[in-house]
Amino acid sequence: MDRIVIDGGAPLRGEVQVSGSKNATLPIMTAALLADSPTTLHNVPELRDTHMMADILRALGARVDLAGGVMRVDPSAFNVAEAPYDMVRKMRASIYVLAPMLMRLGKAKVSQPGGCAICPRPIDLHLKGMKALAADVSLDHGYIVVENRAMKGAEVSLTGPNGSSVGATANTVMMAALTPGETIIRGAAHEPEIAELARFLRAMGADVEGEGSSTMRIRGVQALKGCEYSIIPDRIEAGTFFCAAAITEGDVVVRGVEVAHLEAVIDKLSEMGVYVAAEDGAVRVACDGPPRPVSIRTLPFPGFPTDLQAQFMALLSLADGCSTIIETIYQERFIHVPELQRMGAQIRLAGGQAIIEGVKKLAGAPVMASDLRASAALVVACLAAEGLTDVHRVYHIDRGYEAIETKLSGLGANIRRVSTTRKNGNG
Ligand code: UD1
């Protein structure tokens, strides 16, 4: 199992390029199976998750090639309508295969994803979307079993107790694209990755409108065609580099950024006294002292993203005063707190909020990555910590950050990956 070793304290300087968005790529890869001809995707990030999704699509019969950020998905031999537990448990986003199975093969049997390290993750809104379109849905021994006997467009609201669901909106839009009649989704997720999926579906010939707003309207078409498409930049990777620049009191230009996707994040950094200047798809972030404390409340887009909460907590642990973070999307998403505390951060959890009392310095310590964004937060903290830090279980970070150590060392960080090969004959 690989680990990352960081000798903290070096201010980051220079330029770094953001990769394509993981959360946009995953549904788009599965949406490519809705078509009857091949799709070529550009700016695809090479990540554990995109490779895993490629393996899943291959197991369903599709041909998938990925090299140099270009992915070709050929759905001509897509013929498997089942995604077993072993496939789905590794990546929650594999639930996205439901839509193409149902719409192209007439049925789908997909293992119900369980909870995850973050917290329980229900799927009621996914089921609501399918049922609204008149799919026959049943739950059988941990599997979602769905049949398309006479699906038809309908009006459905996908607002849940914590706001709209990105995943349920994506699955419903994909299904509606090939469902006869008109579907209206109320309470659709506003996230840029949903808007990207809508644009991709349109490029394949779908009739979708209203992306980026709460109401999406989809008129089902008979067939979709493969297309050529370039994926938007990863706003969460960009935001993670902003934190890394600020916490090390560095000066970094992050290139390939879609600024409109990061307004809440940029506003928060400015409030913290961090210098942020956006120009021509690049954002310069510079800082020459501890940030000012702030209050953060995670919210659906365009609010502050839950996927940057942990990285900002790392940054705020060195702020000049007391900050608070309220997590409204995943109320229990605080598993990074004990690891940050081991590095000397002063953080208390009380009533669903984190209270972060800024300290003068963090100290290197062996820490354990527990999920994707928590591990990114640990790397951010380590970059500023005194002494050596070992981040274990970095496969979590490899799920969503392309070449993280190469990009950070290009900015002057003392970071290296150590691969541990087991000597038991199994390699
Ligand atoms: C996606 C992102 C994830 C991000 C999250 C919120 C991908 C692959 N993942 O996850 O990185 O953190 O959006 O921005 O794009 N919910 C229900 N019922 C459901 C589905 C969700 O109540 O059927 C709740 C969830 O528990 C959560 C909230 O809705 O509180 C948002 O979840 P959702 O938007 O569905 O997240 P994902 O699509 O799983």
XYZ file of C-alpha atoms and ligand atoms in Angstrom:
466
model
C 0.000 0.000 0.000
C 1.450 3.403 -0.962
C 2.005 6.210 1.463
C 2.921 9.841 0.923
C 5.733 11.399 2.913
C 5.729 15.178 3.270
C 8.359 17.387 4.848
C 6.220 20.437 5.537
C 6.988 24.111 5.691
C 7.961 25.004 2.113
C 5.831 27.855 0.716
C 4.282 26.694 -2.572
C 5.169 28.823 -5.566
C 4.584 28.555 -9.302
C 1.824 27.310 -11.566
C -0.286 24.193 -11.550
C -2.830 22.863 -14.046
C -6.166 21.482 -12.895
C -7.306 18.145 -14.384
C -10.744 17.268 -15.712
C -13.584 16.918 -13.228
C -13.966 13.474 -11.652
C -17.587 14.036 -10.704
C -18.460 15.181 -14.214
C -16.571 12.337 -15.890
C -18.202 9.452 -13.993
C -21.852 10.049 -15.014
C -20.763 11.055 -18.528
C -18.899 7.751 -18.935
C -22.065 5.839 -18.107
C -24.206 8.188 -20.223
C -22.013 7.207 -23.178
C -23.696 3.777 -22.940
C -27.050 5.407 -23.709
C -25.839 5.945 -27.282
C -25.654 3.380 -30.038
C -22.265 4.521 -31.357
C -18.842 5.360 -29.805
C -18.036 8.498 -27.829
C -14.654 10.169 -27.422
C -14.066 12.157 -24.250
C -11.216 14.635 -23.775
C -9.701 16.022 -20.572
C -10.531 12.809 -18.702
C -8.580 12.606 -15.427
C -6.581 9.414 -14.880
C -7.773 8.450 -11.432
C -8.585 5.293 -9.548
C -12.279 6.172 -9.893
C -12.212 6.755 -13.652
C -10.213 3.535 -14.153
C -12.645 1.707 -11.898
C -15.621 3.024 -13.859
C -13.863 1.979 -17.085
C -13.512 -1.545 -15.660
C -17.199 -1.569 -14.739
C -18.249 -0.512 -18.238
C -15.971 -3.217 -19.682
C -17.597 -5.805 -17.414
C -20.924 -4.716 -18.930
C -19.611 -5.489 -22.415
C -18.532 -2.001 -23.530
C -15.083 -1.319 -24.938
C -13.240 1.457 -23.103
C -9.767 2.818 -23.856
C -8.083 5.568 -21.879
C -4.719 7.106 -22.697
C -3.339 10.619 -22.350
C -6.599 12.027 -21.033
C -8.599 10.761 -24.024
C -11.217 8.110 -23.426
C -13.123 6.200 -26.087
C -16.262 4.397 -25.023
C -17.739 1.985 -27.564
C -21.146 0.751 -26.402
C -21.845 -1.594 -29.375
C -21.381 -4.772 -27.308
C -22.994 -3.416 -24.089
C -25.203 -6.356 -23.078
C -24.917 -6.986 -19.321
C -27.750 -5.670 -17.137
C -26.305 -6.542 -13.750
C -23.822 -4.772 -11.464
C -23.025 -7.077 -8.539
C -22.126 -6.066 -4.983
C -18.388 -6.424 -5.522
C -18.517 -3.816 -8.270
C -20.767 -1.280 -6.564
C -19.292 -1.415 -3.061
C -15.969 0.004 -4.306
C -17.499 3.144 -5.779
C -20.857 4.642 -5.012
C -21.050 6.383 -8.386
C -21.405 2.975 -10.039
C -25.141 3.373 -9.372
C -25.058 5.550 -12.516
C -24.998 2.371 -14.644
C -28.647 1.874 -13.764
C -29.864 4.390 -16.331
C -28.148 2.965 -19.434
C -28.979 -0.631 -18.419
C -32.637 0.235 -18.054
C -32.922 2.366 -21.161
C -30.802 0.267 -23.552
C -31.329 -3.273 -22.213
C -34.789 -2.890 -20.683
C -33.797 -4.007 -17.197
C -31.210 -3.422 -14.503
C -30.067 -5.246 -11.412
C -27.675 -3.150 -9.382
C -26.439 -3.814 -5.872
C -27.743 -1.200 -3.434
C -24.791 0.959 -2.397
C -24.310 0.882 1.354
C -23.268 3.808 3.522
C -19.692 4.990 3.269
C -16.930 6.386 5.441
C -18.646 9.787 5.349
C -22.092 8.762 6.650
C -25.275 6.876 5.660
C -26.118 7.567 2.013
C -29.759 6.853 1.150
C -30.986 6.195 -2.401
C -34.680 7.005 -1.932
C -34.517 9.905 -4.414
C -32.949 7.669 -7.098
C -35.834 5.241 -6.611
C -38.357 8.096 -6.641
C -37.031 9.278 -10.016
C -37.336 5.804 -11.545
C -40.802 5.180 -10.128
C -42.036 8.548 -11.368
C -41.039 7.518 -14.897
C -43.152 4.367 -14.420
C -40.260 1.916 -14.172
C -41.057 -1.266 -12.231
C -38.802 -1.048 -9.207
C -38.257 -3.605 -6.450
C -35.628 -4.173 -3.792
C -34.492 -7.768 -3.559
C -31.814 -9.092 -1.182
C -29.718 -5.930 -1.317
C -30.294 -5.343 -5.030
C -32.285 -2.703 -6.883
C -34.155 -4.556 -9.608
C -35.780 -2.399 -12.281
C -37.641 -3.145 -15.472
C -38.668 -0.883 -18.286
C -42.024 -2.167 -19.456
C -43.710 1.080 -20.432
C -41.729 3.985 -19.005
C -43.107 7.410 -19.762
C -42.227 11.016 -18.962
C -43.628 12.607 -15.804
C -43.119 15.413 -13.318
C -41.032 14.596 -10.252
C -39.481 16.516 -7.378
C -36.022 15.363 -6.290
C -35.602 17.616 -3.262
C -34.540 15.655 -0.208
C -34.094 16.639 3.445
C -30.580 17.968 2.721
C -31.421 19.666 -0.569
C -31.333 18.264 -4.085
C -29.448 15.101 -4.915
C -26.708 15.255 -7.539
C -26.787 11.502 -8.118
C -30.578 11.173 -8.301
C -30.787 14.141 -10.696
C -28.103 12.601 -12.940
C -29.774 9.187 -13.031
C -33.223 10.654 -13.707
C -32.002 12.980 -16.461
C -30.190 10.077 -18.159
C -33.312 7.902 -18.028
C -35.607 10.694 -19.165
C -33.392 11.363 -22.202
C -34.648 8.075 -23.726
C -38.075 7.888 -22.052
C -41.020 8.744 -24.338
C -42.812 11.966 -23.442
C -41.822 14.967 -21.366
C -40.176 14.772 -17.961
C -39.986 17.762 -15.650
C -37.590 17.516 -12.713
C -38.321 19.959 -9.906
C -35.688 20.459 -7.251
C -32.968 19.422 -9.702
C -29.406 19.719 -8.426
C -27.690 22.927 -9.616
C -24.162 21.515 -9.476
C -21.913 22.274 -12.477
C -21.424 18.525 -12.994
C -25.176 18.149 -13.643
C -25.087 21.030 -16.113
C -22.133 19.296 -17.778
C -24.082 16.035 -18.044
C -26.991 17.925 -19.639
C -24.654 19.511 -22.206
C -23.121 16.117 -22.958
C -26.550 14.525 -23.441
C -27.485 17.361 -25.794
C -24.292 16.728 -27.770
C -25.524 13.110 -28.139
C -28.870 14.357 -29.476
C -30.958 14.557 -26.292
C -33.588 17.238 -25.760
C -32.670 18.606 -22.324
C -33.019 22.131 -20.982
C -32.943 24.061 -17.711
C -29.600 22.793 -16.407
C -28.166 24.935 -13.633
C -31.689 25.786 -12.418
C -34.142 23.935 -10.166
C -36.384 22.877 -13.035
C -35.088 20.669 -15.818
C -37.239 19.689 -18.782
C -36.392 16.626 -20.857
C -38.280 15.391 -23.910
C -37.401 11.787 -24.633
C -35.875 10.982 -28.028
C -35.766 7.581 -29.754
C -31.991 7.161 -29.853
C -28.772 8.938 -28.931
C -25.534 9.024 -30.900
C -21.973 8.980 -29.632
C -20.128 12.294 -29.792
C -16.829 14.007 -29.059
C -16.760 15.984 -25.831
C -14.309 17.728 -23.501
C -14.841 17.564 -19.721
C -14.908 20.680 -17.485
C -12.079 21.303 -14.972
C -12.290 19.813 -11.490
C -13.468 22.595 -9.169
C -12.661 20.562 -6.056
C -9.084 19.872 -7.142
C -8.716 23.609 -7.886
C -10.076 24.525 -4.441
C -7.677 22.067 -2.818
C -4.729 23.815 -4.511
C -6.081 27.176 -3.277
C -5.942 25.806 0.292
C -2.451 24.376 -0.236
C -1.193 27.745 -1.501
C -2.787 29.661 1.378
C -1.753 27.330 4.207
C 1.910 27.375 3.143
C 1.830 31.182 2.785
C 2.776 30.671 -0.829
C 1.934 32.269 -4.165
C 0.392 29.929 -6.736
C -1.360 30.366 -10.069
C -3.927 27.596 -10.556
C -4.607 27.204 -14.288
C -7.574 25.774 -16.141
C -10.118 26.927 -13.560
C -13.780 27.658 -14.259
C -14.077 30.641 -11.911
C -17.888 30.660 -11.973
C -17.829 27.217 -10.324
C -15.800 28.492 -7.373
C -17.351 31.825 -6.396
C -18.372 30.763 -2.871
C -14.883 29.368 -2.306
C -13.111 32.452 -3.637
C -15.378 34.717 -1.533
C -14.491 32.725 1.582
C -10.756 32.942 0.891
C -11.047 36.709 0.399
C -12.919 36.982 3.707
C -9.985 35.123 5.282
C -7.623 37.798 4.004
C -6.088 35.523 1.374
C -5.170 37.332 -1.866
C -7.198 35.855 -4.739
C -7.172 37.184 -8.286
C -9.024 35.502 -11.138
C -8.131 36.141 -14.746
C -8.576 34.205 -18.004
C -9.277 30.790 -16.540
C -6.533 31.066 -13.938
C -6.655 32.002 -10.273
C -3.694 33.375 -8.344
C -3.785 32.639 -4.627
C -1.230 34.203 -2.289
C -0.983 34.592 1.448
C 1.654 36.080 3.731
C 0.380 35.331 7.220
C -2.212 33.306 9.090
C -5.707 33.544 7.610
C -8.506 35.360 9.454
C -11.058 33.065 11.112
C -14.408 32.628 9.325
C -17.687 30.724 9.553
C -18.451 28.227 6.819
C -21.737 26.464 6.123
C -21.666 23.811 3.403
C -24.577 24.042 0.985
C -25.646 22.745 -2.422
C -24.190 24.714 -5.362
C -23.725 27.693 -5.619
C -23.077 27.484 -1.862
C -19.835 26.349 -0.290
C -19.144 22.731 -1.395
C -19.062 19.919 1.144
C -16.190 18.409 -0.872
C -13.924 21.317 0.208
C -15.006 21.383 3.849
C -12.169 19.188 5.144
C -9.442 21.062 3.229
C -10.731 24.404 4.588
C -10.775 22.965 8.088
C -7.071 22.167 7.697
C -6.445 25.757 6.586
C -8.540 27.240 9.401
C -6.659 25.199 11.983
C -3.842 27.745 11.491
C -6.132 30.808 11.453
C -5.677 33.760 13.751
C -8.724 33.026 15.959
C -11.793 30.814 16.233
C -13.705 29.552 13.164
C -16.809 27.413 12.784
C -17.871 24.952 10.123
C -21.427 23.688 9.825
C -21.848 20.704 7.528
C -25.399 20.587 6.152
C -25.012 18.011 3.364
C -23.416 15.135 5.308
C -23.873 16.059 8.968
C -21.369 13.444 10.139
C -18.641 14.277 7.644
C -15.985 15.046 10.253
C -13.819 11.918 10.198
C -10.740 13.997 9.362
C -11.008 15.791 12.730
C -9.186 13.201 14.897
C -6.293 13.011 12.409
C -5.956 16.819 12.296
C -6.044 16.817 16.110
C -3.110 14.384 16.086
C -1.167 17.046 14.202
C -1.949 19.604 16.899
C -5.137 21.192 15.539
C -7.590 22.418 18.195
C -10.998 21.329 16.951
C -14.160 20.570 18.915
C -17.312 19.006 17.560
C -20.559 20.208 19.074
C -24.105 19.865 17.758
C -23.196 19.163 14.123
C -20.618 21.916 13.922
C -16.857 22.039 14.186
C -15.276 24.793 16.235
C -11.709 25.381 15.174
C -9.442 27.347 17.489
C -6.497 28.417 15.353
C -3.043 27.327 16.549
C 0.376 28.786 15.672
C 1.703 25.588 14.118
C 0.878 22.011 13.202
C 3.317 19.174 13.792
C 4.078 16.261 11.476
C 2.704 12.903 12.668
C 1.756 9.630 11.011
C -1.834 10.046 9.827
C -4.371 7.861 8.096
C -6.441 8.870 5.071
C -10.018 7.717 5.591
C -11.840 9.011 2.529
C -11.064 11.034 -0.543
C -11.532 14.602 0.696
C -10.358 13.840 4.237
C -7.082 12.626 2.772
C -6.774 15.809 0.719
C -7.211 17.776 3.961
C -4.397 15.827 5.583
C -2.072 16.549 2.674
C -2.952 20.261 2.916
C -2.222 20.223 6.666
C 1.045 18.321 6.192
C 2.315 20.855 3.664
C 2.372 23.443 6.463
C 3.285 21.183 9.385
C 6.673 21.170 11.055
C 8.627 18.023 10.327
C 7.889 14.832 8.471
C 4.395 13.436 8.015
C 3.475 10.042 6.640
C 0.011 9.900 5.106
C -1.085 6.276 4.989
C -3.766 4.711 2.785
C -3.243 7.182 -0.036
C -5.351 5.066 -2.367
C -8.171 7.295 -1.122
C -6.484 10.368 -2.554
C -5.698 8.554 -5.808
C -9.449 8.152 -6.288
C -9.829 11.840 -7.051
C -6.497 13.651 -7.494
C -4.450 13.085 -10.620
C -0.680 12.949 -10.013
C -1.029 14.808 -6.727
C 2.582 14.433 -5.617
C 3.939 15.431 -9.043
C 1.771 18.546 -9.115
C 2.663 19.567 -5.546
C 6.375 18.894 -5.942
C 6.243 21.046 -9.099
C 5.164 23.862 -6.754
C 8.132 23.252 -4.451
C 6.584 20.918 -1.872
C 8.837 18.289 -0.336
C 6.582 15.361 -1.072
C 7.211 11.825 -2.255
C 5.297 8.610 -2.647
C 6.643 5.471 -1.055
C 5.370 2.218 -2.494
C 5.331 -0.722 -0.147
C 5.480 -3.998 -2.011
C 4.406 -7.018 -0.030
C 7.037 -9.747 0.030
C 4.624 -12.659 0.182
C 4.894 -13.749 -3.403
C 1.672 -12.023 -4.426
C 3.407 -8.808 -5.455
C -22.187 13.806 -5.238
C -20.685 13.835 -5.368
C -20.016 14.019 -4.003
C -20.590 15.247 -3.295
C -22.118 15.199 -3.268
C -22.749 16.467 -2.712
C -20.253 12.416 -7.279
C -19.707 11.142 -7.808
N -20.228 12.595 -5.966
O -22.504 12.657 -4.443
O -18.615 14.180 -4.202
O -20.105 15.289 -1.982
O -22.630 15.005 -4.604
O -22.348 17.574 -3.448
O -20.647 13.283 -8.024
N -29.679 11.991 -0.456
C -30.916 11.506 -0.059
N -31.519 10.563 -0.860
C -30.958 10.109 -2.024
C -29.713 10.639 -2.420
C -29.105 11.579 -1.606
O -31.448 11.891 0.982
O -31.569 9.277 -2.712
C -29.007 12.997 0.388
C -27.589 12.589 0.787
O -27.588 11.771 1.959
C -26.940 13.933 1.025
C -27.611 14.819 -0.007
O -28.823 14.165 -0.382
O -27.258 14.424 2.305
C -26.779 15.058 -1.231
O -26.360 13.807 -1.766
P -26.119 13.633 -3.333
O -26.180 14.982 -3.950
O -27.030 12.589 -3.873
O -24.636 13.086 -3.368
P -24.002 12.100 -4.409
O -24.621 12.274 -5.745
O -23.938 10.741 -3.816
